[in-house]
Amino acid sequence: MIKPLDIKELFRTLLGDDFYEYELPPPCFTIMRCEIVSFNKEKATLTTKIPVLKEWLNPYSTMQGGMIIAAMDNALGPLSLLVAPKNMTRSIESKLIKAITMNVKYIYVTASLYEVKKRRLIFDVVVKDKEDNLYSTARVTNFIL
């Protein structure tokens, strides 16, 4: 079993006094019951573990696409805060590959900083299960404020 990282301690350590400028963990992170299970500052990657709950399902009993995007944003957001100056999402181009059912139980969302171009941050995000089955990918562009 992977022990989650303490999000407040992680951010307090890396952000120093800037920690107090933010509401951490953000409400959306808490509502989706996210846990940070790994963070690598040198590789600029962060992985969250998120339960697949009945509340996230569509009429087909699969995880609703918007909730999958929200899950992606709950890995991407913390990573962008930890590895870059203040920034905001500009675009998300996602590909939903395979339906996520409640049988999956948990998804693992890994966000990675792919490239920095002037004031743009380019991220890659993948959604997998514990067996490493791929469910979704995204390329995200953030704009440095």
PDB file of C-alpha atoms in Angstrom:
ATOM      1  CA  MET A   1       0.000   0.000   0.000  1.00  0.00           C
ATOM      2  CA  ILE A   2       1.341   3.405  -0.965  1.00  0.00           C
ATOM      3  CA  LYS A   3       1.331   5.886   1.911  1.00  0.00           C
ATOM      4  CA  PRO A   4       0.129   9.330   0.812  1.00  0.00           C
ATOM      5  CA  LEU A   5       2.340  12.359   1.287  1.00  0.00           C
ATOM      6  CA  ASP A   6       1.192  15.079   3.658  1.00  0.00           C
ATOM      7  CA  ILE A   7       0.119  17.782   1.198  1.00  0.00           C
ATOM      8  CA  LYS A   8       0.386  20.624   3.709  1.00  0.00           C
ATOM      9  CA  GLU A   9       3.878  19.593   4.784  1.00  0.00           C
ATOM     10  CA  LEU A  10       5.012  19.111   1.177  1.00  0.00           C
ATOM     11  CA  PHE A  11       3.831  22.567   0.171  1.00  0.00           C
ATOM     12  CA  ARG A  12       5.052  24.228   3.373  1.00  0.00           C
ATOM     13  CA  THR A  13       8.531  22.785   2.815  1.00  0.00           C
ATOM     14  CA  LEU A  14       8.770  23.738  -0.856  1.00  0.00           C
ATOM     15  CA  LEU A  15       6.927  27.062  -0.808  1.00  0.00           C
ATOM     16  CA  GLY A  16       8.232  28.466   2.475  1.00  0.00           C
ATOM     17  CA  ASP A  17       6.401  31.663   3.475  1.00  0.00           C
ATOM     18  CA  ASP A  18       4.524  31.654   0.144  1.00  0.00           C
ATOM     19  CA  PHE A  19       2.580  28.675   1.532  1.00  0.00           C
ATOM     20  CA  TYR A  20       0.274  31.093   3.364  1.00  0.00           C
ATOM     21  CA  GLU A  21      -0.853  32.716   0.084  1.00  0.00           C
ATOM     22  CA  TYR A  22      -2.805  29.596  -0.884  1.00  0.00           C
ATOM     23  CA  GLU A  23      -5.717  27.542   0.393  1.00  0.00           C
ATOM     24  CA  LEU A  24      -4.080  24.129   0.762  1.00  0.00           C
ATOM     25  CA  PRO A  25      -5.286  21.607   0.148  1.00  0.00           C
ATOM     26  CA  PRO A  26      -7.700  23.233  -2.278  1.00  0.00           C
ATOM     27  CA  PRO A  27     -11.391  22.392  -1.756  1.00  0.00           C
ATOM     28  CA  CYS A  28     -11.593  20.564  -5.120  1.00  0.00           C
ATOM     29  CA  PHE A  29      -8.710  18.302  -4.024  1.00  0.00           C
ATOM     30  CA  THR A  30     -10.458  17.489  -0.750  1.00  0.00           C
ATOM     31  CA  ILE A  31     -13.896  16.933  -2.325  1.00  0.00           C
ATOM     32  CA  MET A  32     -12.459  14.372  -4.752  1.00  0.00           C
ATOM     33  CA  ARG A  33     -10.594  12.674  -1.871  1.00  0.00           C
ATOM     34  CA  CYS A  34      -7.248  13.015  -3.631  1.00  0.00           C
ATOM     35  CA  GLU A  35      -3.985  11.910  -2.118  1.00  0.00           C
ATOM     36  CA  ILE A  36      -0.514  12.776  -3.381  1.00  0.00           C
ATOM     37  CA  VAL A  37       1.357   9.475  -3.518  1.00  0.00           C
ATOM     38  CA  SER A  38       4.578  10.697  -5.135  1.00  0.00           C
ATOM     39  CA  PHE A  39       6.382  13.886  -6.050  1.00  0.00           C
ATOM     40  CA  ASN A  40       9.758  14.228  -7.744  1.00  0.00           C
ATOM     41  CA  LYS A  41      10.978  17.811  -7.909  1.00  0.00           C
ATOM     42  CA  GLU A  42      13.963  17.028 -10.170  1.00  0.00           C
ATOM     43  CA  LYS A  43      11.824  15.177 -12.734  1.00  0.00           C
ATOM     44  CA  ALA A  44       8.878  17.575 -12.176  1.00  0.00           C
ATOM     45  CA  THR A  45       6.323  14.796 -11.741  1.00  0.00           C
ATOM     46  CA  LEU A  46       3.503  14.299  -9.275  1.00  0.00           C
ATOM     47  CA  THR A  47       1.072  11.390  -8.880  1.00  0.00           C
ATOM     48  CA  THR A  48      -2.270  11.453  -7.118  1.00  0.00           C
ATOM     49  CA  LYS A  49      -4.513   8.581  -6.081  1.00  0.00           C
ATOM     50  CA  ILE A  50      -8.244   9.221  -6.449  1.00  0.00           C
ATOM     51  CA  PRO A  51     -11.125   6.878  -5.615  1.00  0.00           C
ATOM     52  CA  VAL A  52     -13.697   6.048  -8.273  1.00  0.00           C
ATOM     53  CA  LEU A  53     -16.931   6.902  -6.485  1.00  0.00           C
ATOM     54  CA  LYS A  54     -20.567   6.401  -7.428  1.00  0.00           C
ATOM     55  CA  GLU A  55     -20.953  10.203  -7.336  1.00  0.00           C
ATOM     56  CA  TRP A  56     -18.555  10.494 -10.309  1.00  0.00           C
ATOM     57  CA  LEU A  57     -20.518   8.102 -12.581  1.00  0.00           C
ATOM     58  CA  ASN A  58     -22.583   8.914 -15.665  1.00  0.00           C
ATOM     59  CA  PRO A  59     -25.757   7.020 -16.747  1.00  0.00           C
ATOM     60  CA  TYR A  60     -23.566   4.252 -18.228  1.00  0.00           C
ATOM     61  CA  SER A  61     -22.013   3.591 -14.795  1.00  0.00           C
ATOM     62  CA  THR A  62     -18.618   4.830 -15.966  1.00  0.00           C
ATOM     63  CA  MET A  63     -16.681   7.795 -14.623  1.00  0.00           C
ATOM     64  CA  GLN A  64     -18.009  10.960 -16.243  1.00  0.00           C
ATOM     65  CA  GLY A  65     -15.518  12.641 -18.600  1.00  0.00           C
ATOM     66  CA  GLY A  66     -15.590  15.943 -16.747  1.00  0.00           C
ATOM     67  CA  MET A  67     -14.692  14.172 -13.519  1.00  0.00           C
ATOM     68  CA  ILE A  68     -11.749  12.511 -15.259  1.00  0.00           C
ATOM     69  CA  ILE A  69     -10.565  15.970 -16.365  1.00  0.00           C
ATOM     70  CA  ALA A  70     -11.079  17.255 -12.803  1.00  0.00           C
ATOM     71  CA  ALA A  71      -8.994  14.315 -11.538  1.00  0.00           C
ATOM     72  CA  MET A  72      -6.261  15.276 -14.005  1.00  0.00           C
ATOM     73  CA  ASP A  73      -6.392  18.879 -12.822  1.00  0.00           C
ATOM     74  CA  ASN A  74      -5.980  17.679  -9.228  1.00  0.00           C
ATOM     75  CA  ALA A  75      -2.553  16.273 -10.149  1.00  0.00           C
ATOM     76  CA  LEU A  76      -1.594  19.027 -12.548  1.00  0.00           C
ATOM     77  CA  GLY A  77      -2.551  21.900 -10.228  1.00  0.00           C
ATOM     78  CA  PRO A  78      -0.360  20.877  -7.298  1.00  0.00           C
ATOM     79  CA  LEU A  79       2.541  20.071  -9.632  1.00  0.00           C
ATOM     80  CA  SER A  80       2.311  23.433 -11.388  1.00  0.00           C
ATOM     81  CA  LEU A  81       2.322  25.192  -8.025  1.00  0.00           C
ATOM     82  CA  LEU A  82       5.387  23.266  -6.854  1.00  0.00           C
ATOM     83  CA  VAL A  83       7.593  23.605  -9.962  1.00  0.00           C
ATOM     84  CA  ALA A  84       6.716  26.970 -11.513  1.00  0.00           C
ATOM     85  CA  PRO A  85       5.763  30.556 -10.728  1.00  0.00           C
ATOM     86  CA  LYS A  86       2.054  31.366 -10.358  1.00  0.00           C
ATOM     87  CA  ASN A  87       0.226  30.092 -13.429  1.00  0.00           C
ATOM     88  CA  MET A  88      -3.188  29.130 -14.736  1.00  0.00           C
ATOM     89  CA  THR A  89      -4.554  26.555 -17.136  1.00  0.00           C
ATOM     90  CA  ARG A  90      -4.910  27.852 -20.669  1.00  0.00           C
ATOM     91  CA  SER A  91      -5.921  24.679 -22.508  1.00  0.00           C
ATOM     92  CA  ILE A  92      -6.450  20.974 -21.912  1.00  0.00           C
ATOM     93  CA  GLU A  93      -6.427  18.571 -24.839  1.00  0.00           C
ATOM     94  CA  SER A  94      -7.507  15.187 -23.540  1.00  0.00           C
ATOM     95  CA  LYS A  95      -8.057  11.748 -24.913  1.00  0.00           C
ATOM     96  CA  LEU A  96     -10.402   9.388 -23.072  1.00  0.00           C
ATOM     97  CA  ILE A  97      -9.151   5.946 -24.042  1.00  0.00           C
ATOM     98  CA  LYS A  98     -10.987   3.438 -21.886  1.00  0.00           C
ATOM     99  CA  ALA A  99     -14.060   3.621 -19.620  1.00  0.00           C
ATOM    100  CA  ILE A 100     -13.391   3.810 -15.893  1.00  0.00           C
ATOM    101  CA  THR A 101     -15.852   1.727 -13.861  1.00  0.00           C
ATOM    102  CA  MET A 102     -16.204   1.329 -10.126  1.00  0.00           C
ATOM    103  CA  ASN A 103     -14.337  -1.989 -10.483  1.00  0.00           C
ATOM    104  CA  VAL A 104     -11.184   0.107 -10.965  1.00  0.00           C
ATOM    105  CA  LYS A 105     -11.596   1.419  -7.383  1.00  0.00           C
ATOM    106  CA  TYR A 106      -8.760   3.982  -7.646  1.00  0.00           C
ATOM    107  CA  ILE A 107      -7.145   5.890 -10.460  1.00  0.00           C
ATOM    108  CA  TYR A 108      -3.568   7.136 -10.380  1.00  0.00           C
ATOM    109  CA  VAL A 109      -3.034  10.419 -12.174  1.00  0.00           C
ATOM    110  CA  THR A 110       0.520  11.405 -13.039  1.00  0.00           C
ATOM    111  CA  ALA A 111       1.318  14.911 -14.236  1.00  0.00           C
ATOM    112  CA  SER A 112       4.733  15.727 -15.710  1.00  0.00           C
ATOM    113  CA  LEU A 113       6.209  19.034 -16.790  1.00  0.00           C
ATOM    114  CA  TYR A 114       7.112  18.430 -20.420  1.00  0.00           C
ATOM    115  CA  GLU A 115       8.440  21.826 -21.535  1.00  0.00           C
ATOM    116  CA  VAL A 116       8.746  25.494 -20.620  1.00  0.00           C
ATOM    117  CA  LYS A 117       8.424  28.000 -23.490  1.00  0.00           C
ATOM    118  CA  LYS A 118       8.701  31.636 -22.444  1.00  0.00           C
ATOM    119  CA  ARG A 119       5.566  32.123 -20.318  1.00  0.00           C
ATOM    120  CA  ARG A 120       3.977  28.788 -21.220  1.00  0.00           C
ATOM    121  CA  LEU A 121       4.250  25.545 -19.321  1.00  0.00           C
ATOM    122  CA  ILE A 122       3.448  22.333 -21.189  1.00  0.00           C
ATOM    123  CA  PHE A 123       2.384  19.319 -19.117  1.00  0.00           C
ATOM    124  CA  ASP A 124       1.551  15.714 -19.922  1.00  0.00           C
ATOM    125  CA  VAL A 125      -0.983  13.878 -17.781  1.00  0.00           C
ATOM    126  CA  VAL A 126      -1.850  10.167 -17.725  1.00  0.00           C
ATOM    127  CA  VAL A 127      -4.592   8.298 -15.878  1.00  0.00           C
ATOM    128  CA  LYS A 128      -3.923   4.660 -15.010  1.00  0.00           C
ATOM    129  CA  ASP A 129      -5.055   2.040 -12.526  1.00  0.00           C
ATOM    130  CA  LYS A 130      -2.874   0.087 -10.104  1.00  0.00           C
ATOM    131  CA  GLU A 131      -2.194  -2.520 -12.818  1.00  0.00           C
ATOM    132  CA  ASP A 132      -0.849   0.240 -15.088  1.00  0.00           C
ATOM    133  CA  ASN A 133      -3.799   0.089 -17.530  1.00  0.00           C
ATOM    134  CA  LEU A 134      -4.100   3.389 -19.393  1.00  0.00           C
ATOM    135  CA  TYR A 135      -7.473   5.188 -19.298  1.00  0.00           C
ATOM    136  CA  SER A 136      -6.788   8.735 -20.378  1.00  0.00           C
ATOM    137  CA  THR A 137      -4.061  11.172 -21.456  1.00  0.00           C
ATOM    138  CA  ALA A 138      -3.857  14.932 -21.788  1.00  0.00           C
ATOM    139  CA  ARG A 139      -1.535  17.659 -22.984  1.00  0.00           C
ATOM    140  CA  VAL A 140      -2.053  20.800 -20.924  1.00  0.00           C
ATOM    141  CA  THR A 141      -0.773  24.312 -21.511  1.00  0.00           C
ATOM    142  CA  ASN A 142      -0.557  26.710 -18.576  1.00  0.00           C
ATOM    143  CA  PHE A 143       0.247  30.400 -18.765  1.00  0.00           C
ATOM    144  CA  ILE A 144       2.661  31.933 -16.240  1.00  0.00           C
ATOM    145  CA  LEU A 145       0.976  34.975 -14.686  1.00  0.00           C
TER     146      LEU A 145
END
